[in-house]
Every structure is written in structure tokens, then in C-alpha cells.
Amino acid sequence: TSSLDGNYTIFGMHSDAERYCWASYHLFVFLSSLIGDTLILVASFQPDAFKINRFIVTIIQHIAISDLINATFIVLPGAISLIANSWVLGDAICYISVYTSRSFYVG
């Protein structure tokens, strides 16, 4: 059989160890983003939590929300596709992931 059988593609990872290592890294990034950004948002809505200008707090909130969107629509689908070794989330999530990554990285 060739390496193109099953779910493997020309550009896919053929080593399970490498794939699981990258999937673990993606899951770590997702969980740390989820926990960290949630803590930042909860703390920023507390009165007098930060002793800085309100404008700066708003910028910090926007960065945290942007990072949550990035983690949800780019990092998490990447981890799921690495674990499954194929894209299993359907066309809609594929398009959302591509368009959110384009807006994050191209600007």
C-alpha cells in the first residue's frame, strides 16, 4: 500500500508520535488560553481590579477576547484534526477557521 491510502495526505504527518506531540501542544495552548483569558476578563470587570486607565483595561479586554476567538476557531480545530489525523469538523468550521486565521494573521 502507498502512504496515500486511508486518511493520509501528501502533506500529513505520518508519524503518530509527532502527531500526538503536536496535538498535546495545541491542547496545552488551548487550555492555557482559555484559563488565562477567562481570568483576565473576569478580573477586568471587577471594580478597581486594575489601577490603570480605563482605556488600557478596554484594550486588554479586547486582546483577551481576540485570543479566545483564536484559541476556539484556530487552535482547537487544529488539535482535533491532529488527533483524528483528518478534518472531521465539517465544511462550516473549516471555512470559519480559515477566515478567522486570515483576519488574525493578515490584518
PDB file of C-alpha atoms in Angstrom:
ATOM      1  CA  THR A   1       0.000   0.000   0.000  1.00  0.00           C
ATOM      2  CA  SER A   2       1.111   3.532  -0.559  1.00  0.00           C
ATOM      3  CA  SER A   3       1.304   6.295   2.006  1.00  0.00           C
ATOM      4  CA  LEU A   4      -1.678   7.974   0.317  1.00  0.00           C
ATOM      5  CA  ASP A   5      -4.141   5.288   1.463  1.00  0.00           C
ATOM      6  CA  GLY A   6      -6.625   5.998   4.237  1.00  0.00           C
ATOM      7  CA  ASN A   7      -6.614   9.442   5.789  1.00  0.00           C
ATOM      8  CA  TYR A   8      -3.002  10.246   4.942  1.00  0.00           C
ATOM      9  CA  THR A   9      -2.287  13.039   2.530  1.00  0.00           C
ATOM     10  CA  ILE A  10       0.873  14.174   0.854  1.00  0.00           C
ATOM     11  CA  PHE A  11       1.298  16.918   3.450  1.00  0.00           C
ATOM     12  CA  GLY A  12       0.040  14.990   6.509  1.00  0.00           C
ATOM     13  CA  MET A  13       2.079  13.742   9.431  1.00  0.00           C
ATOM     14  CA  HIS A  14       2.819  10.058   9.064  1.00  0.00           C
ATOM     15  CA  SER A  15       4.452   9.595  12.463  1.00  0.00           C
ATOM     16  CA  ASP A  16       1.948   9.025  15.267  1.00  0.00           C
ATOM     17  CA  ALA A  17       4.446  10.223  17.885  1.00  0.00           C
ATOM     18  CA  GLU A  18       4.986  13.522  16.081  1.00  0.00           C
ATOM     19  CA  ARG A  19       1.247  13.982  15.543  1.00  0.00           C
ATOM     20  CA  TYR A  20       0.396  13.337  19.206  1.00  0.00           C
ATOM     21  CA  CYS A  21       3.196  15.645  20.324  1.00  0.00           C
ATOM     22  CA  TRP A  22       1.756  18.476  18.214  1.00  0.00           C
ATOM     23  CA  ALA A  23      -1.782  17.650  19.355  1.00  0.00           C
ATOM     24  CA  SER A  24      -0.659  17.825  23.002  1.00  0.00           C
ATOM     25  CA  TYR A  25       0.980  21.172  22.344  1.00  0.00           C
ATOM     26  CA  HIS A  26      -2.203  22.501  20.694  1.00  0.00           C
ATOM     27  CA  LEU A  27      -4.328  21.298  23.620  1.00  0.00           C
ATOM     28  CA  PHE A  28      -1.935  22.934  26.107  1.00  0.00           C
ATOM     29  CA  VAL A  29      -2.129  26.223  24.200  1.00  0.00           C
ATOM     30  CA  PHE A  30      -5.926  26.000  24.056  1.00  0.00           C
ATOM     31  CA  LEU A  31      -6.327  25.271  27.778  1.00  0.00           C
ATOM     32  CA  SER A  32      -3.844  27.930  28.860  1.00  0.00           C
ATOM     33  CA  SER A  33      -5.546  30.490  26.611  1.00  0.00           C
ATOM     34  CA  LEU A  34      -8.963  29.533  27.910  1.00  0.00           C
ATOM     35  CA  ILE A  35      -7.946  29.737  31.578  1.00  0.00           C
ATOM     36  CA  GLY A  36      -5.713  32.800  31.257  1.00  0.00           C
ATOM     37  CA  ASP A  37      -8.045  34.887  29.131  1.00  0.00           C
ATOM     38  CA  THR A  38     -11.065  33.989  31.258  1.00  0.00           C
ATOM     39  CA  LEU A  39      -9.212  35.102  34.384  1.00  0.00           C
ATOM     40  CA  ILE A  40      -8.207  38.347  32.703  1.00  0.00           C
ATOM     41  CA  LEU A  41     -11.776  39.060  31.600  1.00  0.00           C
ATOM     42  CA  VAL A  42     -13.287  38.234  34.991  1.00  0.00           C
ATOM     43  CA  ALA A  43     -10.712  40.344  36.809  1.00  0.00           C
ATOM     44  CA  SER A  44     -11.085  43.260  34.403  1.00  0.00           C
ATOM     45  CA  PHE A  45     -14.815  43.519  35.071  1.00  0.00           C
ATOM     46  CA  GLN A  46     -14.261  43.799  38.839  1.00  0.00           C
ATOM     47  CA  PRO A  47     -14.420  47.375  40.068  1.00  0.00           C
ATOM     48  CA  ASP A  48     -10.947  48.745  40.794  1.00  0.00           C
ATOM     49  CA  ALA A  49      -9.251  45.440  39.885  1.00  0.00           C
ATOM     50  CA  PHE A  50      -6.654  47.243  37.811  1.00  0.00           C
ATOM     51  CA  LYS A  51      -5.254  50.585  38.910  1.00  0.00           C
ATOM     52  CA  ILE A  52      -4.699  51.753  35.353  1.00  0.00           C
ATOM     53  CA  ASN A  53      -6.521  53.899  32.836  1.00  0.00           C
ATOM     54  CA  ARG A  54      -9.919  52.548  31.741  1.00  0.00           C
ATOM     55  CA  PHE A  55      -8.853  52.786  28.088  1.00  0.00           C
ATOM     56  CA  ILE A  56      -5.926  50.417  28.754  1.00  0.00           C
ATOM     57  CA  VAL A  57      -8.273  47.981  30.537  1.00  0.00           C
ATOM     58  CA  THR A  58     -10.545  48.027  27.473  1.00  0.00           C
ATOM     59  CA  ILE A  59      -7.578  47.264  25.209  1.00  0.00           C
ATOM     60  CA  ILE A  60      -6.603  44.344  27.500  1.00  0.00           C
ATOM     61  CA  GLN A  61     -10.190  43.035  27.316  1.00  0.00           C
ATOM     62  CA  HIS A  62     -10.179  43.215  23.523  1.00  0.00           C
ATOM     63  CA  ILE A  63      -6.859  41.342  23.342  1.00  0.00           C
ATOM     64  CA  ALA A  64      -8.227  38.636  25.669  1.00  0.00           C
ATOM     65  CA  ILE A  65     -11.388  38.225  23.577  1.00  0.00           C
ATOM     66  CA  SER A  66      -9.315  38.115  20.398  1.00  0.00           C
ATOM     67  CA  ASP A  67      -7.118  35.405  21.903  1.00  0.00           C
ATOM     68  CA  LEU A  68     -10.194  33.391  22.947  1.00  0.00           C
ATOM     69  CA  ILE A  69     -11.524  33.569  19.384  1.00  0.00           C
ATOM     70  CA  ASN A  70      -8.119  32.498  18.070  1.00  0.00           C
ATOM     71  CA  ALA A  71      -7.949  29.574  20.503  1.00  0.00           C
ATOM     72  CA  THR A  72     -11.509  28.461  19.737  1.00  0.00           C
ATOM     73  CA  PHE A  73     -11.514  28.692  15.950  1.00  0.00           C
ATOM     74  CA  ILE A  74      -7.865  28.005  15.063  1.00  0.00           C
ATOM     75  CA  VAL A  75      -6.039  26.121  17.824  1.00  0.00           C
ATOM     76  CA  LEU A  76      -8.820  23.753  18.950  1.00  0.00           C
ATOM     77  CA  PRO A  77      -9.796  22.596  15.427  1.00  0.00           C
ATOM     78  CA  GLY A  78      -6.097  22.087  14.708  1.00  0.00           C
ATOM     79  CA  ALA A  79      -5.752  19.857  17.768  1.00  0.00           C
ATOM     80  CA  ILE A  80      -8.860  17.873  16.860  1.00  0.00           C
ATOM     81  CA  SER A  81      -7.673  17.330  13.286  1.00  0.00           C
ATOM     82  CA  LEU A  82      -4.246  16.250  14.526  1.00  0.00           C
ATOM     83  CA  ILE A  83      -5.784  13.721  16.913  1.00  0.00           C
ATOM     84  CA  ALA A  84      -8.142  12.359  14.243  1.00  0.00           C
ATOM     85  CA  ASN A  85      -5.460  12.626  11.521  1.00  0.00           C
ATOM     86  CA  SER A  86      -8.075  14.125   9.208  1.00  0.00           C
ATOM     87  CA  TRP A  87     -10.517  17.007   9.117  1.00  0.00           C
ATOM     88  CA  VAL A  88     -13.653  15.785  10.913  1.00  0.00           C
ATOM     89  CA  LEU A  89     -15.339  19.080  11.773  1.00  0.00           C
ATOM     90  CA  GLY A  90     -17.140  19.710   8.505  1.00  0.00           C
ATOM     91  CA  ASP A  91     -17.047  22.442   5.913  1.00  0.00           C
ATOM     92  CA  ALA A  92     -18.544  25.231   8.050  1.00  0.00           C
ATOM     93  CA  ILE A  93     -15.863  25.033  10.749  1.00  0.00           C
ATOM     94  CA  CYS A  94     -13.221  24.734   8.022  1.00  0.00           C
ATOM     95  CA  TYR A  95     -14.360  27.994   6.442  1.00  0.00           C
ATOM     96  CA  ILE A  96     -14.652  29.740   9.813  1.00  0.00           C
ATOM     97  CA  SER A  97     -11.179  28.557  10.782  1.00  0.00           C
ATOM     98  CA  VAL A  98      -9.662  29.758   7.505  1.00  0.00           C
ATOM     99  CA  TYR A  99     -11.349  33.157   7.576  1.00  0.00           C
ATOM    100  CA  THR A 100     -10.575  33.838  11.246  1.00  0.00           C
ATOM    101  CA  SER A 101      -6.949  32.842  10.749  1.00  0.00           C
ATOM    102  CA  ARG A 102      -6.746  35.153   7.747  1.00  0.00           C
ATOM    103  CA  SER A 103      -8.149  38.055   9.768  1.00  0.00           C
ATOM    104  CA  PHE A 104      -5.738  37.366  12.627  1.00  0.00           C
ATOM    105  CA  TYR A 105      -2.564  36.916  10.620  1.00  0.00           C
ATOM    106  CA  VAL A 106      -3.025  39.158   7.605  1.00  0.00           C
ATOM    107  CA  GLY A 107      -4.662  42.034   9.439  1.00  0.00           C
TER     108      GLY A 107
END
